[in-house]
Amino acid sequence: MNFGLDRLLSDDALRAQLKGRRVALLAHPASVTKDLTHAVDALAACPEIRLTAAFGPQHGMKGDLQDNMMESPDYRDPVHGFPVFSLYGEVRRPRDEWMAEFDVLLVDLQDLGCRIYTYVTTLLYVLEAAAKHGKSVWVLDRPNPAGRPVEGMTLKPGWESFVGAGPMPMRHGMTMGELGLWFIDQFKLDVDYRVVEMQGWAPEAAPGFGWPLLDRSWVNPSPNAPNLSMARAYAGTVMLEGATLSEGRGTTRPLELFGAPDIDARAVIVEMQALAPEWLGGCILRDMWFEPTFHKHVGKLCSGVQIHVDHPGYDHAAFKPWRVQALGFKAIRRLYPDYDLWRDFPYEYAFGKLPIDVINGGPGLREWVDDAAARPGDLDAATQPDEAAWEEVRRPFLLY
């Protein structure tokens, strides 16, 4: 199979359309060819393509900044000499003067299929800037490693943020190229837009179910996205960024587990299984121990739950990461009613709102967890209409 970048590099007719135009690239460490050459170097080697600028998203073009809300500086590419502008530094949107550096922007970002992953919002922001300045945007499409399933509440009006670009559920089931088409329609953008489509992507095919597991190497799109298991679990475990529980940052399995020094993981798993066994399909929950080397609970022994989604019996259609993590919160709230579960700080600079609510695009998930009378069926009743509606909303924009 070929990703969008590989198609551009191998198609003379496509590259000919860039000849004589100034080209910029929005990329990160996972923007690589099949043989793992970075897009910057691969494109710079093409005589038809003149790279005049590049942009880096959150975690930087180099992917060197571990934590969230760590800003990257602008710099000049040490090999090719063009400026590299940070879209996660002093600004999140391209400055007007940066837009004067190019005619066509190539977007080559590996997404994780989750609304909160900020590359989604960065795509919207560059589309809006391109519409304002009359620039062209080409998305060099890549797989959604979480595949096509949809899950989670739709972001509510007024809850837009850098981790919530628009009214979509947590697990959107689209590629970046497809999301661009939806953004243009949703926000009525007048922009010259093109998707360089993948060839041979089969999002329903085992064993990858979205990621071509036997065809392509995994390169971290962000520092704490080390493997396919993390990508599968992320639409649920990302909610831990709004909780006092550790999500495993500072371990070798970040965002595949949760825990804390003052919980009993075995008891949590038993409670989860008793509350909603129908939400635990596809995965195996294992109690374990870990000691983070940085971030929450650093240097403390934590009792944890690891979510396994790489076993021989893995069922992609049955796995519901958002509900699994919601159930973990609910179990802890039932076992420890007074547990200090929710963090309170300006997450992604959203002041005056709890991070868990910013992450979920509204307070519904937190309110369900904290309501002692609320049952799993109540969350399903609130969420399933959103999921069904999104399946229809996204349908006209699917390319594969």
PDB file of C-alpha atoms in Angstrom, residues 201-211 232:
ATOM      1  CA  TRP A 201      -5.802   1.161   2.581  1.00  0.00           C
ATOM      2  CA  ALA A 202      -8.219  -1.432   4.004  1.00  0.00           C
ATOM      3  CA  PRO A 203      -9.464  -0.059   7.336  1.00  0.00           C
ATOM      4  CA  GLU A 204     -11.535  -3.145   8.198  1.00  0.00           C
ATOM      5  CA  ALA A 205      -8.777  -5.673   7.481  1.00  0.00           C
ATOM      6  CA  ALA A 206      -7.102  -7.741  10.199  1.00  0.00           C
ATOM      7  CA  PRO A 207      -4.726  -7.666  11.924  1.00  0.00           C
ATOM      8  CA  GLY A 208      -4.307  -3.880  11.814  1.00  0.00           C
ATOM      9  CA  PHE A 209      -7.947  -2.730  11.531  1.00  0.00           C
ATOM     10  CA  GLY A 210      -6.823   0.679  10.329  1.00  0.00           C
ATOM     11  CA  TRP A 211      -3.050   0.428  10.525  1.00  0.00           C
ATOM     12  CA  ARG A 232      -6.394   1.904  19.825  1.00  0.00           C
TER      13      ARG A 232
END
